């Protein structure tokens, strides 16, 4: 009798655990962000990466965070502006990138700025290489489809 009782309790606990897990999995995200970071969250993440890369002190980190929050908000405004063409968006993004660089220059030491700038250039080179590989794959795929 005791064995049946223990077995029943184990079976019921597994059943309730499975039910709770399934019900939790079906809860929908009502925030509307669907996993996307807020502007402040993205700015914080960028600042953390920069801080670790160039060894910022606390005062510099606060100033860089303010700069990043401003730039990220303005980039979001550009992204969400439907009246802009792709070319206009890219021009404005480049202008914001230049502004960020100039503002960083006033916060970083010369050695930190050089380290950050080298890191940025390396990221851009890697991006260009990935884009070139994509372009080559697309050309290869297009040429095989034409045959």
mmCIF file of C-alpha atoms in Angstrom:
data_model
loop_
_atom_site.group_PDB
_atom_site.id
_atom_site.type_symbol
_atom_site.label_atom_id
_atom_site.label_comp_id
_atom_site.label_asym_id
_atom_site.label_seq_id
_atom_site.Cartn_x
_atom_site.Cartn_y
_atom_site.Cartn_z
ATOM 1 C CA UNK A 1 0.000 0.000 0.000
ATOM 2 C CA UNK A 2 2.816 2.365 0.882
ATOM 3 C CA UNK A 3 4.505 1.626 -2.480
ATOM 4 C CA UNK A 4 1.365 2.572 -4.401
ATOM 5 C CA UNK A 5 1.080 5.826 -2.471
ATOM 6 C CA UNK A 6 4.703 6.835 -3.181
ATOM 7 C CA UNK A 7 4.323 5.864 -6.805
ATOM 8 C CA UNK A 8 1.103 7.893 -7.094
ATOM 9 C CA UNK A 9 2.735 10.965 -5.539
ATOM 10 C CA UNK A 10 5.706 10.698 -7.902
ATOM 11 C CA UNK A 11 3.409 10.360 -10.900
ATOM 12 C CA UNK A 12 1.286 13.326 -9.821
ATOM 13 C CA UNK A 13 4.345 15.533 -9.214
ATOM 14 C CA UNK A 14 5.724 14.707 -12.680
ATOM 15 C CA UNK A 15 2.325 15.462 -14.188
ATOM 16 C CA UNK A 16 2.057 18.836 -12.429
ATOM 17 C CA UNK A 17 5.635 19.756 -13.314
ATOM 18 C CA UNK A 18 5.007 18.953 -16.980
ATOM 19 C CA UNK A 19 1.759 20.933 -16.944
ATOM 20 C CA UNK A 20 3.430 23.951 -15.350
ATOM 21 C CA UNK A 21 6.320 23.791 -17.826
ATOM 22 C CA UNK A 22 3.994 23.620 -20.835
ATOM 23 C CA UNK A 23 1.804 26.437 -19.567
ATOM 24 C CA UNK A 24 4.863 28.610 -18.981
ATOM 25 C CA UNK A 25 6.160 27.889 -22.476
ATOM 26 C CA UNK A 26 2.922 29.172 -23.978
ATOM 27 C CA UNK A 27 3.031 32.574 -22.269
ATOM 28 C CA UNK A 28 3.404 35.213 -24.972
ATOM 29 C CA UNK A 29 5.708 38.207 -24.871
ATOM 30 C CA UNK A 30 3.457 41.246 -24.583
ATOM 31 C CA UNK A 31 6.218 43.828 -24.415
ATOM 32 C CA UNK A 32 6.318 44.175 -28.197
ATOM 33 C CA UNK A 33 10.112 44.125 -28.267
ATOM 34 C CA UNK A 34 10.341 40.422 -29.112
ATOM 35 C CA UNK A 35 13.819 40.056 -27.656
ATOM 36 C CA UNK A 36 15.157 43.333 -28.989
ATOM 37 C CA UNK A 37 17.304 45.485 -26.752
ATOM 38 C CA UNK A 38 16.217 48.958 -25.715
ATOM 39 C CA UNK A 39 18.365 51.909 -26.742
ATOM 40 C CA UNK A 40 19.714 52.149 -23.189
ATOM 41 C CA UNK A 41 20.474 48.429 -23.115
ATOM 42 C CA UNK A 42 22.353 48.561 -26.422
ATOM 43 C CA UNK A 43 24.276 51.657 -25.314
ATOM 44 C CA UNK A 44 25.198 49.908 -22.061
ATOM 45 C CA UNK A 45 26.385 46.813 -23.935
ATOM 46 C CA UNK A 46 28.496 48.904 -26.325
ATOM 47 C CA UNK A 47 29.966 50.836 -23.402
ATOM 48 C CA UNK A 48 30.864 47.609 -21.590
ATOM 49 C CA UNK A 49 32.679 46.282 -24.659
ATOM 50 C CA UNK A 50 34.586 49.528 -25.116
ATOM 51 C CA UNK A 51 35.393 49.714 -21.412
ATOM 52 C CA UNK A 52 36.925 46.244 -21.448
ATOM 53 C CA UNK A 53 38.759 46.855 -24.715
ATOM 54 C CA UNK A 54 40.450 50.157 -23.789
ATOM 55 C CA UNK A 55 40.414 49.938 -19.966
ATOM 56 C CA UNK A 56 38.238 52.929 -19.093
ATOM 57 C CA UNK A 57 38.048 54.331 -15.587
ATOM 58 C CA UNK A 58 34.636 54.891 -13.961
ATOM 59 C CA UNK A 59 34.441 58.580 -14.931
ATOM 60 C CA UNK A 60 35.293 57.829 -18.564
ATOM 61 C CA UNK A 61 32.818 54.960 -18.592
ATOM 62 C CA UNK A 62 29.988 57.275 -17.466
ATOM 63 C CA UNK A 63 30.841 59.840 -20.154
ATOM 64 C CA UNK A 64 31.065 57.176 -22.868
ATOM 65 C CA UNK A 65 27.711 55.720 -21.763
ATOM 66 C CA UNK A 66 26.048 59.138 -22.154
ATOM 67 C CA UNK A 67 27.566 59.525 -25.627
ATOM 68 C CA UNK A 68 26.483 56.026 -26.655
ATOM 69 C CA UNK A 69 22.939 56.548 -25.372
ATOM 70 C CA UNK A 70 22.637 59.752 -27.391
ATOM 71 C CA UNK A 71 24.042 58.185 -30.569
ATOM 72 C CA UNK A 72 21.950 55.000 -30.275
ATOM 73 C CA UNK A 73 18.725 56.990 -29.761
ATOM 74 C CA UNK A 74 19.494 59.149 -32.773
ATOM 75 C CA UNK A 75 20.314 56.052 -34.862
ATOM 76 C CA UNK A 76 16.978 54.534 -33.869
ATOM 77 C CA UNK A 77 15.228 57.720 -34.964
ATOM 78 C CA UNK A 78 16.951 57.484 -38.350
ATOM 79 C CA UNK A 79 16.038 53.783 -38.712
ATOM 80 C CA UNK A 80 12.402 54.515 -37.903
ATOM 81 C CA UNK A 81 12.091 57.450 -40.301
ATOM 82 C CA UNK A 82 10.270 56.063 -43.358
ATOM 83 C CA UNK A 83 10.775 59.226 -45.412
ATOM 84 C CA UNK A 84 14.527 58.636 -45.730
ATOM 85 C CA UNK A 85 16.052 56.716 -48.626
ATOM 86 C CA UNK A 86 18.720 54.082 -48.017
ATOM 87 C CA UNK A 87 21.402 56.474 -49.185
ATOM 88 C CA UNK A 88 20.192 59.229 -46.855
ATOM 89 C CA UNK A 89 20.132 56.790 -43.944
ATOM 90 C CA UNK A 90 23.672 55.648 -44.666
ATOM 91 C CA UNK A 91 24.865 59.249 -44.913
ATOM 92 C CA UNK A 92 23.293 60.098 -41.577
ATOM 93 C CA UNK A 93 24.686 56.929 -39.956
ATOM 94 C CA UNK A 94 28.173 57.844 -41.168
ATOM 95 C CA UNK A 95 27.755 61.365 -39.796
ATOM 96 C CA UNK A 96 26.734 59.954 -36.406
ATOM 97 C CA UNK A 97 29.693 57.584 -36.488
ATOM 98 C CA UNK A 98 32.038 60.509 -37.123
ATOM 99 C CA UNK A 99 30.398 62.515 -34.354
ATOM 100 C CA UNK A 100 30.788 59.588 -31.943
ATOM 101 C CA UNK A 101 34.450 59.328 -32.859
ATOM 102 C CA UNK A 102 35.037 63.034 -32.199
ATOM 103 C CA UNK A 103 33.176 62.899 -28.894
ATOM 104 C CA UNK A 104 35.141 59.808 -27.839
ATOM 105 C CA UNK A 105 38.365 61.618 -28.667
ATOM 106 C CA UNK A 106 37.563 64.204 -26.001
ATOM 107 C CA UNK A 107 37.077 61.478 -23.344
ATOM 108 C CA UNK A 108 39.819 58.956 -24.185
ATOM 109 C CA UNK A 109 43.525 59.371 -23.615
ATOM 110 C CA UNK A 110 45.525 59.322 -26.883
ATOM 111 C CA UNK A 111 46.574 55.697 -26.236
ATOM 112 C CA UNK A 112 42.968 54.642 -25.526
ATOM 113 C CA UNK A 113 41.709 56.447 -28.618
ATOM 114 C CA UNK A 114 44.301 54.709 -30.796
ATOM 115 C CA UNK A 115 43.396 51.329 -29.306
ATOM 116 C CA UNK A 116 39.672 51.975 -29.847
ATOM 117 C CA UNK A 117 40.218 53.295 -33.379
ATOM 118 C CA UNK A 118 42.348 50.260 -34.315
ATOM 119 C CA UNK A 119 39.631 47.972 -32.926
ATOM 120 C CA UNK A 120 36.954 49.795 -34.952
ATOM 121 C CA UNK A 121 39.023 49.581 -38.141
ATOM 122 C CA UNK A 122 39.535 45.862 -37.574
ATOM 123 C CA UNK A 123 35.772 45.360 -37.133
ATOM 124 C CA UNK A 124 35.103 47.274 -40.368
ATOM 125 C CA UNK A 125 37.653 45.179 -42.276
ATOM 126 C CA UNK A 126 36.076 41.957 -41.009
ATOM 127 C CA UNK A 127 32.629 43.217 -42.011
ATOM 128 C CA UNK A 128 33.872 44.092 -45.492
ATOM 129 C CA UNK A 129 35.410 40.619 -45.839
ATOM 130 C CA UNK A 130 32.122 38.970 -44.843
ATOM 131 C CA UNK A 131 30.217 41.180 -47.286
ATOM 132 C CA UNK A 132 32.678 40.300 -50.053
ATOM 133 C CA UNK A 133 32.221 36.567 -49.352
ATOM 134 C CA UNK A 134 28.445 37.002 -49.509
ATOM 135 C CA UNK A 135 28.761 38.889 -52.796
ATOM 136 C CA UNK A 136 30.957 36.165 -54.270
ATOM 137 C CA UNK A 137 28.541 33.431 -53.156
ATOM 138 C CA UNK A 138 25.642 35.330 -54.674
ATOM 139 C CA UNK A 139 27.510 35.816 -57.959
ATOM 140 C CA UNK A 140 28.418 32.122 -58.046
ATOM 141 C CA UNK A 141 24.811 31.142 -57.335
ATOM 142 C CA UNK A 142 23.499 33.569 -59.966
ATOM 143 C CA UNK A 143 25.958 32.322 -62.594
ATOM 144 C CA UNK A 144 24.973 28.692 -61.988
ATOM 145 C CA UNK A 145 21.270 29.586 -62.245
ATOM 146 C CA UNK A 146 21.817 31.316 -65.589
ATOM 147 C CA UNK A 147 23.322 28.197 -67.150
#
